[in-house]
Coordinates of C-alpha atoms in Angstrom, one line a residue:
X1357 CA -2.1 58.6 -5.5
X1358 CA -1.9 60.4 -9.1
X1359 CA -5.7 62.7 -9.4
X1360 CA -8.1 61.4 -11.8
X1361 CA -9.0 63.4 -14.6
X1362 CA -12.5 64.0 -13.5
X1363 CA -13.5 67.6 -15.6
X1364 CA -15.0 66.8 -19.0
X1365 CA -15.6 70.0 -21.2
X1366 CA -16.1 70.3 -24.7
X1367 CA -15.1 66.6 -25.4
X1368 CA -11.6 66.9 -23.2
X1369 CA -10.9 65.7 -19.8
X1370 CA -9.4 67.8 -17.8
X1371 CA -7.7 69.3 -14.4
X1372 CA -9.2 72.0 -12.7
X1373 CA -8.5 75.7 -13.8
X1374 CA -6.8 76.2 -10.5
X1375 CA -4.9 72.9 -9.7
X1376 CA -6.8 72.2 -7.0
X1377 CA -7.8 68.7 -6.1
X1378 CA -10.1 66.7 -3.3
X1379 CA -9.5 63.5 -1.9
X1380 CA -12.3 61.0 -2.0
X1381 CA -12.7 58.5 1.0
X1382 CA -13.4 54.9 0.8
X1383 CA -16.0 55.4 4.3
X1384 CA -15.2 51.4 5.4
X1385 CA -11.8 52.3 6.8
X1386 CA -11.6 56.2 5.5
X1387 CA -8.2 55.7 3.9
X1388 CA -8.3 57.6 0.4
X1389 CA -9.6 56.0 -2.4
X1390 CA -9.2 58.5 -5.3
X1391 CA -7.7 62.3 -5.9
X1392 CA -10.1 63.9 -8.1
X1393 CA -10.3 67.6 -9.6
X1394 CA -11.7 70.3 -7.5
X1395 CA -13.6 72.8 -9.9
X1396 CA -14.3 76.1 -9.2
X1397 CA -16.9 79.2 -10.6
X1398 CA -14.5 79.2 -13.7
X1399 CA -14.9 75.7 -14.3
X1400 CA -18.3 76.0 -14.5
X1401 CA -18.6 79.0 -17.1
X1402 CA -16.3 76.8 -19.6
X1403 CA -18.8 73.7 -19.2
X1404 CA -22.1 75.8 -19.8
X1405 CA -20.1 78.0 -22.3
X1406 CA -19.5 74.1 -24.0
X1407 CA -22.9 73.1 -23.8
X1408 CA -24.2 76.3 -24.9
X1409 CA -22.7 76.3 -27.9
X1410 CA -23.8 72.7 -28.6
X1411 CA -27.3 73.4 -27.9
X1412 CA -26.9 76.5 -30.1
X1413 CA -25.1 75.6 -32.8
X1414 CA -23.9 72.0 -32.4
X1415 CA -25.7 69.1 -33.9
X1416 CA -27.7 67.7 -31.1
X1417 CA -30.8 69.3 -30.3
X1418 CA -31.3 68.9 -34.6
X1419 CA -30.7 65.0 -34.1
X1420 CA -33.7 62.6 -35.5
X1421 CA -35.3 61.0 -32.2
X1422 CA -34.1 58.1 -33.6
X1423 CA -30.7 58.5 -33.9
X1424 CA -31.1 60.0 -30.1
X1425 CA -32.6 56.9 -28.7
X1426 CA -30.2 54.7 -30.4
X1427 CA -27.8 56.6 -28.3
X1428 CA -29.3 55.7 -25.4
X1429 CA -29.3 51.9 -26.2
X1430 CA -26.1 51.8 -26.8
X1431 CA -25.4 53.3 -23.6
X1432 CA -27.5 50.9 -21.7
X1433 CA -25.9 48.0 -23.7
X1434 CA -22.4 49.6 -22.6
X1435 CA -23.5 49.9 -18.7
X1436 CA -24.5 46.5 -18.8
X1437 CA -20.9 45.6 -20.5
X1438 CA -19.3 47.2 -17.1
X1439 CA -21.7 46.5 -14.9
X1440 CA -18.7 44.4 -12.5
X1441 CA -16.7 47.4 -13.0
X1442 CA -18.9 50.0 -12.0
X1443 CA -20.5 48.3 -8.9
X1444 CA -17.3 47.5 -7.8
X1445 CA -16.6 51.2 -7.9
X1446 CA -19.7 52.4 -6.7
X1447 CA -19.5 50.1 -3.3
X1448 CA -16.1 51.1 -2.4
X1449 CA -17.4 54.7 -3.1
X1450 CA -21.1 54.7 -1.6
X1451 CA -19.9 52.1 1.0
X1452 CA -23.1 50.1 -0.1
X1453 CA -22.8 46.1 -0.6
X1454 CA -21.9 44.7 -4.1
X1455 CA -25.2 43.6 -4.9
X1456 CA -26.3 46.8 -4.1
X1457 CA -24.3 48.4 -6.8
X1458 CA -25.4 45.3 -9.5
X1459 CA -29.1 46.7 -8.9
X1460 CA -28.3 49.9 -9.5
X1461 CA -26.5 49.5 -12.4
X1462 CA -29.6 47.8 -13.7
X1463 CA -31.9 50.2 -12.4
X1464 CA -30.2 53.2 -14.9
X1465 CA -29.6 50.1 -17.6
X1466 CA -33.8 50.2 -17.4
X1467 CA -33.9 54.0 -17.3
X1468 CA -31.5 54.8 -20.5
X1469 CA -33.8 52.0 -22.0
X1470 CA -37.0 53.4 -20.8
X1471 CA -36.4 56.8 -22.2
X1472 CA -34.8 55.5 -25.3
X1473 CA -38.5 53.9 -26.3
X1474 CA -40.3 57.0 -24.8
X1475 CA -39.5 59.2 -27.7
X1476 CA -39.6 57.1 -29.9
X1477 CA -43.0 56.1 -29.2
X1478 CA -44.4 59.6 -29.5
X1479 CA -46.5 61.4 -31.8
X1480 CA -45.2 64.3 -33.8
X1481 CA -47.0 66.8 -32.2
X1482 CA -50.8 67.3 -30.6
X1483 CA -53.2 69.0 -33.5
X1484 CA -55.7 71.6 -32.3
X1485 CA -58.9 72.0 -33.2
X1486 CA -58.9 75.9 -34.6
X1487 CA -62.7 75.6 -35.2
X1488 CA -61.5 76.5 -39.2
X1489 CA -60.6 74.5 -42.3
X1490 CA -58.0 77.3 -43.1
X1491 CA -56.1 76.7 -39.8
X1492 CA -53.2 74.0 -39.4
X1493 CA -53.0 74.3 -34.6
X1494 CA -50.1 72.1 -33.7
X1495 CA -48.4 71.9 -29.8
X1496 CA -45.1 70.6 -30.0
X1497 CA -42.2 69.9 -27.8
X1498 CA -38.9 71.4 -27.8
X1499 CA -35.4 70.6 -25.3
X1500 CA -35.6 73.6 -23.2
X1501 CA -31.8 73.9 -24.1
X1502 CA -28.8 73.9 -21.3
X1503 CA -29.4 72.0 -18.1
X1504 CA -27.2 72.0 -14.9
X1505 CA -28.0 68.6 -13.5
X1506 CA -26.9 68.0 -9.6
X1507 CA -27.1 64.7 -8.3
X1508 CA -26.4 63.5 -4.3
X1509 CA -24.1 61.3 -2.8
X1510 CA -26.5 58.0 -2.0
X1511 CA -27.3 56.8 -5.4
X1512 CA -24.9 58.8 -7.6
X1513 CA -25.1 56.5 -10.6
X1514 CA -28.7 56.0 -10.5
X1515 CA -29.9 59.9 -9.5
X1516 CA -27.2 60.9 -12.5
X1517 CA -29.0 58.5 -15.2
X1518 CA -32.5 60.2 -14.0
X1519 CA -32.0 63.5 -15.4
X1520 CA -29.3 62.3 -18.0
X1521 CA -31.2 60.2 -20.1
X1522 CA -34.3 62.1 -20.7
X1523 CA -32.2 65.4 -21.1
X1524 CA -30.6 63.7 -23.7
X1525 CA -33.8 62.3 -25.1
X1526 CA -35.4 65.5 -25.4
X1527 CA -32.6 67.0 -27.3
X1528 CA -31.0 69.0 -24.4
X1529 CA -27.6 69.5 -23.2
X1530 CA -25.8 69.8 -19.8
X1531 CA -23.6 70.4 -17.0
X1532 CA -23.2 67.4 -14.5
X1533 CA -22.5 67.9 -11.4
X1534 CA -22.1 64.9 -8.8
X1535 CA -21.5 65.2 -5.0
X1536 CA -17.7 65.5 -4.1
X1537 CA -17.9 62.6 -2.0
X1538 CA -18.9 60.0 -4.3
X1539 CA -18.0 61.4 -7.9
X1540 CA -16.3 58.1 -9.3
X1541 CA -19.6 56.4 -11.1
X1542 CA -20.8 59.7 -12.6
X1543 CA -17.1 59.9 -14.0
X1544 CA -17.7 56.4 -15.5
X1545 CA -21.1 57.3 -16.8
X1546 CA -19.5 60.3 -18.9
X1547 CA -16.7 58.3 -20.0
X1548 CA -19.9 56.0 -21.3
X1549 CA -21.5 58.8 -23.1
X1550 CA -18.7 59.7 -25.1
X1551 CA -18.2 55.8 -26.1
X1552 CA -21.2 55.7 -27.0
X1553 CA -20.9 58.6 -30.0
X1554 CA -22.3 61.8 -28.4
X1555 CA -21.0 65.2 -29.2
X1556 CA -18.4 67.4 -28.1
X1557 CA -20.2 70.1 -25.6
X1558 CA -23.4 67.6 -25.0
X1559 CA -22.2 66.5 -21.7
X1560 CA -20.2 68.3 -20.1
X1561 CA -18.4 67.3 -16.2
X1562 CA -17.2 69.4 -13.2
X1563 CA -16.3 68.0 -10.0
X1564 CA -16.4 70.4 -7.1
X1565 CA -18.6 71.2 -3.6
X1566 CA -21.6 72.9 -3.9
X1567 CA -20.4 76.0 -3.5
X1568 CA -19.0 77.3 -5.1
X1569 CA -19.6 74.3 -8.1
X1570 CA -23.1 74.2 -7.3
X1571 CA -24.2 77.9 -6.6
X1572 CA -22.8 78.9 -10.2
X1573 CA -24.0 75.9 -11.8
X1574 CA -28.1 77.7 -10.3
X1575 CA -27.3 81.1 -10.8
X1576 CA -25.8 80.8 -14.3
X1577 CA -27.7 83.2 -16.7
X1578 CA -26.9 80.8 -19.3
X1579 CA -29.1 77.8 -17.8
X1580 CA -32.2 77.1 -19.1
X1581 CA -33.1 74.5 -16.6
X1582 CA -31.7 73.2 -12.7
X1583 CA -32.4 70.1 -11.8
X1584 CA -31.2 69.3 -8.1
X1585 CA -31.6 66.0 -6.0
X1586 CA -30.4 66.7 -2.2
X1587 CA -31.4 67.7 1.2
X1588 CA -34.1 70.8 1.8
X1589 CA -31.4 73.1 3.3
X1590 CA -29.7 73.2 0.0
X1591 CA -32.6 73.0 -2.4
X1592 CA -34.2 75.9 -1.5
X1593 CA -30.5 77.7 -1.8
X1594 CA -30.3 76.1 -5.2
X1595 CA -33.6 77.5 -6.0
X1596 CA -32.7 81.0 -4.5
X1597 CA -30.0 81.1 -6.9
X1598 CA -31.6 80.4 -10.0
X1599 CA -34.9 83.2 -9.3
X1600 CA -33.7 86.1 -10.9
X1601 CA -32.9 84.2 -14.2
X1602 CA -36.6 83.0 -13.9
X1603 CA -35.1 79.2 -15.1
X1604 CA -37.1 76.3 -15.0
X1605 CA -36.6 74.1 -11.7
X1606 CA -36.8 71.1 -10.8
X1607 CA -36.4 69.8 -7.3
X1608 CA -36.0 66.4 -5.4
X1609 CA -35.5 66.7 -1.7
X1610 CA -36.0 63.9 0.1
X1611 CA -38.7 62.8 2.8
X1612 CA -39.4 61.6 6.2
X1613 CA -41.6 58.3 4.6
X1614 CA -44.7 57.0 7.1
X1615 CA -44.7 52.9 7.0
X1616 CA -48.2 52.0 8.4
X1617 CA -48.8 48.7 9.9
X1618 CA -52.1 48.0 11.1
X1619 CA -52.7 44.7 13.0
X1620 CA -55.1 43.0 10.6
X1621 CA -51.5 42.9 8.1
X1622 CA -49.8 41.2 11.2
X1623 CA -52.6 38.1 11.7
X1624 CA -50.9 35.4 10.3
X1625 CA -47.2 34.3 11.3
X1626 CA -46.5 34.8 7.6
X1627 CA -48.2 38.1 7.3
X1628 CA -46.4 39.5 10.4
X1629 CA -43.2 37.9 8.7
X1630 CA -43.5 39.5 5.8
X1631 CA -44.6 43.2 7.4
X1632 CA -41.4 43.0 10.0
X1633 CA -39.2 42.0 7.4
X1634 CA -39.7 44.9 4.7
X1635 CA -40.0 47.1 7.8
X1636 CA -36.4 46.6 8.1
X1637 CA -35.9 46.8 4.5
X1638 CA -38.0 50.3 4.0
X1639 CA -35.7 51.7 7.0
X1640 CA -32.2 49.8 6.5
X1641 CA -31.3 49.4 3.4
X1642 CA -27.9 51.0 2.3
X1643 CA -28.1 52.1 5.7
X1644 CA -30.8 54.3 5.8
X1645 CA -29.4 56.6 3.2
X1646 CA -31.9 56.3 1.2
X1647 CA -34.6 59.8 0.5
X1648 CA -37.5 57.1 0.3
X1649 CA -36.4 55.3 3.5
X1650 CA -39.1 54.1 5.8
X1651 CA -37.5 55.6 9.0
X1652 CA -41.1 56.4 10.4
X1653 CA -42.8 52.8 11.7
X1654 CA -46.7 54.2 12.4
X1655 CA -47.8 50.4 14.3
X1656 CA -51.6 49.9 15.5
X1657 CA -50.9 49.6 19.4
X1658 CA -52.6 46.3 19.6
X1659 CA -49.3 44.8 17.8
X1660 CA -47.2 47.3 18.8
X1661 CA -44.9 45.0 21.4
X1662 CA -44.9 41.9 19.6
X1663 CA -43.7 43.9 16.2
X1664 CA -40.9 46.0 18.0
X1665 CA -39.4 43.4 19.9
X1666 CA -39.3 41.1 16.6
X1667 CA -37.7 43.9 14.5
X1668 CA -35.2 45.0 16.7
X1669 CA -34.0 41.3 17.2
X1670 CA -33.5 41.4 13.5
X1671 CA -32.2 45.0 13.6
X1672 CA -29.3 44.0 16.2
X1673 CA -28.2 40.5 13.5
X1674 CA -27.6 42.6 10.2
X1675 CA -24.5 42.2 9.2
X1676 CA -22.6 45.1 9.1
X1677 CA -19.5 45.6 7.5
X1678 CA -17.0 46.7 4.1
X1679 CA -19.8 46.0 1.1
X1680 CA -17.3 44.3 -0.9
X1681 CA -17.6 41.6 1.8
X1682 CA -19.3 38.4 1.5
X1683 CA -22.0 38.2 3.2
X1684 CA -22.4 41.8 4.9
X1685 CA -25.5 43.1 4.7
X1686 CA -25.5 46.5 5.5
X1687 CA -22.0 48.6 4.7
X1688 CA -21.3 52.0 6.6
X1689 CA -22.4 56.0 6.5
X1690 CA -20.5 58.0 3.3
X1691 CA -18.8 60.2 6.0
X1692 CA -17.8 61.3 9.2
X1693 CA -19.9 63.8 8.8
X1694 CA -23.3 61.8 8.3
X1695 CA -22.0 59.1 11.6
X1696 CA -21.3 62.4 13.5
X1697 CA -24.8 63.5 12.6
X1698 CA -27.2 60.3 13.2
X1699 CA -25.2 60.0 16.1
X1700 CA -26.6 63.6 17.3
X1701 CA -29.8 62.7 16.4
X1702 CA -30.0 59.2 18.8
X1703 CA -29.0 61.8 21.4
X1704 CA -31.5 64.1 20.9
X1705 CA -33.9 61.5 20.7
X1706 CA -33.2 60.4 24.2
X1707 CA -32.9 63.2 25.4
X1708 CA -36.8 64.2 24.6
X1709 CA -37.8 61.0 26.0
X1710 CA -37.2 57.7 23.7
X1711 CA -36.6 54.2 24.2
X1712 CA -33.8 52.7 22.5
X1713 CA -34.7 49.3 21.7
X1714 CA -31.4 48.6 19.4
X1715 CA -28.2 50.1 17.7
X1716 CA -27.5 53.8 18.8
X1717 CA -23.7 53.7 17.9
X1718 CA -20.6 51.8 16.5
X1719 CA -20.9 48.5 16.7
X1720 CA -17.3 46.7 17.5
X1721 CA -14.6 46.2 15.1
X1722 CA -14.7 43.2 12.7
X1723 CA -12.6 41.5 10.1
X1724 CA -14.7 43.0 7.9
X1725 CA -15.4 46.0 9.4
X1726 CA -12.5 48.0 10.2
X1727 CA -12.3 50.2 13.2
X1728 CA -11.8 53.5 11.3
X1729 CA -15.0 53.1 9.3
X1730 CA -18.0 55.0 9.6
X1731 CA -20.1 52.0 10.9
X1732 CA -23.1 52.9 12.4
X1733 CA -25.6 49.8 14.0
X1734 CA -29.4 49.7 12.8
X1735 CA -30.7 51.6 15.4
X1736 CA -34.9 51.0 16.5
X1737 CA -36.3 54.4 19.0
X1738 CA -39.5 53.0 20.3
X1739 CA -41.7 55.8 22.8
X1740 CA -41.7 58.2 19.6
X1741 CA -43.9 61.5 19.2
X1742 CA -44.3 63.7 16.6
X1743 CA -42.5 67.0 18.6
X1744 CA -39.3 65.0 18.5
X1745 CA -36.4 66.1 15.8
X1746 CA -35.7 62.7 15.0
X1747 CA -39.4 62.2 14.0
X1748 CA -39.6 65.3 12.5
X1749 CA -36.2 65.8 10.4
X1750 CA -34.7 63.9 7.8
X1751 CA -32.0 61.4 9.1
X1752 CA -30.6 59.6 6.7
X1753 CA -28.6 57.8 8.8
X1754 CA -30.1 53.8 10.0
X1755 CA -32.5 55.3 12.5
X1756 CA -36.2 54.0 12.9
X1757 CA -38.6 55.5 15.4
X1758 CA -42.3 54.3 16.5
X1759 CA -45.5 55.7 17.0
X1760 CA -48.8 53.6 17.7
X1761 CA -52.4 54.8 16.5
X1762 CA -56.0 53.2 17.4
X1763 CA -57.9 54.2 14.6
X1764 CA -57.2 54.9 10.8
X1765 CA -58.3 58.4 11.2
X1766 CA -55.2 58.4 13.4
X1767 CA -53.4 56.4 11.2
X1768 CA -53.2 58.8 8.6
X1769 CA -53.3 61.7 10.4
X1770 CA -49.9 60.7 12.0
X1771 CA -48.6 59.6 8.4
X1772 CA -49.6 62.9 7.2
X1773 CA -48.0 64.7 10.0
X1774 CA -44.9 66.0 8.0
X1775 CA -43.5 69.1 6.3
X1776 CA -42.4 66.1 3.4
X1777 CA -44.0 64.3 1.1
X1778 CA -41.9 61.8 -0.9
X1779 CA -43.2 58.5 -0.2
X1780 CA -45.1 56.1 2.1
X1781 CA -46.8 52.8 2.5
X1782 CA -49.4 50.9 4.6
X1783 CA -50.0 47.3 5.6
X1784 CA -53.5 45.7 6.0
X1785 CA -54.9 42.6 5.0
X1786 CA -58.3 44.4 4.0
X1787 CA -58.0 45.6 0.1
X1788 CA -60.5 48.4 0.9
X1789 CA -58.9 49.8 4.0
X1790 CA -55.7 50.1 2.3
X1791 CA -56.7 51.5 -0.8
X1792 CA -59.0 54.0 0.8
X1793 CA -55.5 54.7 3.1
X1794 CA -53.6 55.3 0.3
X1795 CA -56.1 57.3 -1.6
X1796 CA -55.5 59.6 1.7
X1797 CA -51.8 59.9 2.1
X1798 CA -50.1 63.6 1.0
X1799 CA -47.0 61.8 -0.5
X1800 CA -46.0 61.1 -4.0
X1801 CA -45.6 57.2 -3.8
X1802 CA -47.7 55.1 -1.8
X1803 CA -47.1 51.7 -1.8
X1804 CA -49.1 48.7 -0.5
X1805 CA -48.0 45.9 1.6
X1806 CA -44.5 46.2 0.0
X1807 CA -42.0 49.1 0.6
X1808 CA -39.4 50.4 -1.6
X1809 CA -39.8 49.2 -5.5
X1810 CA -39.9 52.4 -8.1
X1811 CA -40.7 52.0 -11.9
X1812 CA -38.9 53.9 -14.4
X1813 CA -42.8 54.4 -16.3
X1814 CA -43.9 55.8 -13.4
X1815 CA -43.4 59.3 -11.8
X1816 CA -41.0 59.7 -8.8
X1817 CA -41.7 63.3 -6.7
X1818 CA -43.5 64.5 -3.9
X1819 CA -45.6 67.0 -2.2
X1820 CA -44.7 69.6 0.3
X1821 CA -41.1 70.0 1.0
X1822 CA -39.7 67.6 -1.0
X1823 CA -39.7 68.9 -4.0
X1824 CA -41.0 71.1 -7.3
X1825 CA -41.7 68.6 -10.7
X1826 CA -41.5 65.0 -11.2
X1827 CA -38.5 62.4 -12.0
X1828 CA -39.0 59.5 -14.2
X1829 CA -42.3 58.8 -16.4
X1830 CA -43.7 61.0 -19.3
X1831 CA -44.0 63.7 -16.8
X1832 CA -40.0 63.0 -16.1
X1833 CA -39.2 63.8 -19.9
X1834 CA -41.7 66.3 -20.0
X1835 CA -39.4 68.3 -17.2
X1836 CA -36.6 68.7 -20.1
X1837 CA -38.9 70.1 -22.5
X1838 CA -40.9 73.5 -23.6
X1839 CA -44.2 73.6 -25.2
X1840 CA -44.8 75.3 -28.7
X1841 CA -47.5 76.4 -30.1
X1842 CA -48.1 76.9 -34.0
X1843 CA -50.8 78.4 -35.8
X1844 CA -50.5 78.4 -39.6
X1845 CA -52.9 80.3 -41.4
X1846 CA -53.6 78.6 -44.6
X1847 CA -55.6 81.3 -45.8
X1848 CA -54.6 84.7 -45.0
X1849 CA -56.3 87.7 -45.7
X1850 CA -56.8 91.2 -44.7
X1851 CA -58.3 91.6 -41.0
X1852 CA -59.5 95.4 -41.4
X1853 CA -59.4 96.1 -37.7
X1854 CA -58.1 99.6 -38.4
X1855 CA -60.1 101.4 -41.2
X1856 CA -56.8 103.3 -42.3

């Protein structure tokens, strides 16, 4: 299989400078899906140099806002034109279902359109009253410069859009690195940017491993901002690499997210059914490979047994298979490494006293589920407590742990007892209690009687070790800008501070 040209520098597609290549695997059967270029630090240097030239002397940072917004809208239209092709690529590359891939394309489209609308609706600057009619004082916002954008493997296209769209809307240039595990939809996105008319050098793409590619992108002295989405350990390294050059850093590092269910939410059959259904969605969408996955079920003790029994019954019936097969509800894990990591978490939980209610390993092969694929059965672990690794650490797999509480204060304490703080939910038929608990949760997004929806116009990010900064919303655009105060004296005169 010939390699796909996946490095894009200064308007040209090319192979890696070293000639190195990497195989991208189909997680459903472990066969080779594509062969792509494997960048090294020299490819990063070339991409950063192109982005630097495009920012310092190219047209994009000085392009009128209306033209930048129009380009973003053209990209959105092209995404919809290629919706089925991109969704199939995303499904085969990540293992998610084809329908989930379609949803991703629609969400990416919405992000591009949102940031186009946002920059078009802004004023020309914030006038500051200096207390004198002889002074004109205004705060304006300018692009930060050259941006290093590093994205994860679970939602490659979506996470790229959350960075690319606001970076372009603000007038920046960038170097983009997708995960080496799932780079293919990001390559398609860059091709659409070129087709939409983005000038050469504005969007540059390198494919390869975090070390050395991501590391060089983070430390590079000609980069003004690095935005990273991924795991805590890698995010810490990015921050450390960026520190000596004192560049702006934005980090979205995942979470260990609580889904708190009060007994009153289950008082009716309809309420019970909804809460159980949403607990399944919270934990097992995309096989739990979601930074905001509701992996910690914290349920009131009085309904615990009924709730967990029904949850496990339904989890066992989830149809696991190749994401492109009709009727499949959940795909494989993204890699053998992720499968082994998930299995290790289950084994540690059982050794620490958890009770296995369902799942726990690889399901039986089936026509829609090749034996060589990285499939892991949806797993429910009961009798869990905070000292367990599986409760403390982000597993990024189809594992749901169960903890119980008796009082509202205990529920809040459990939900907040994590070093992360990305997202969480509270389920209650008592509106006052629900809002009260939501207000006490130390998480960046809190859902009430729902789980997982997000809006491009609402900020996304977390407290604690879930990261630094926000994506989406007005703050997501502000991450890619610098504020500048321009103070103009309309009637300059000598100050006479010094007598001489």
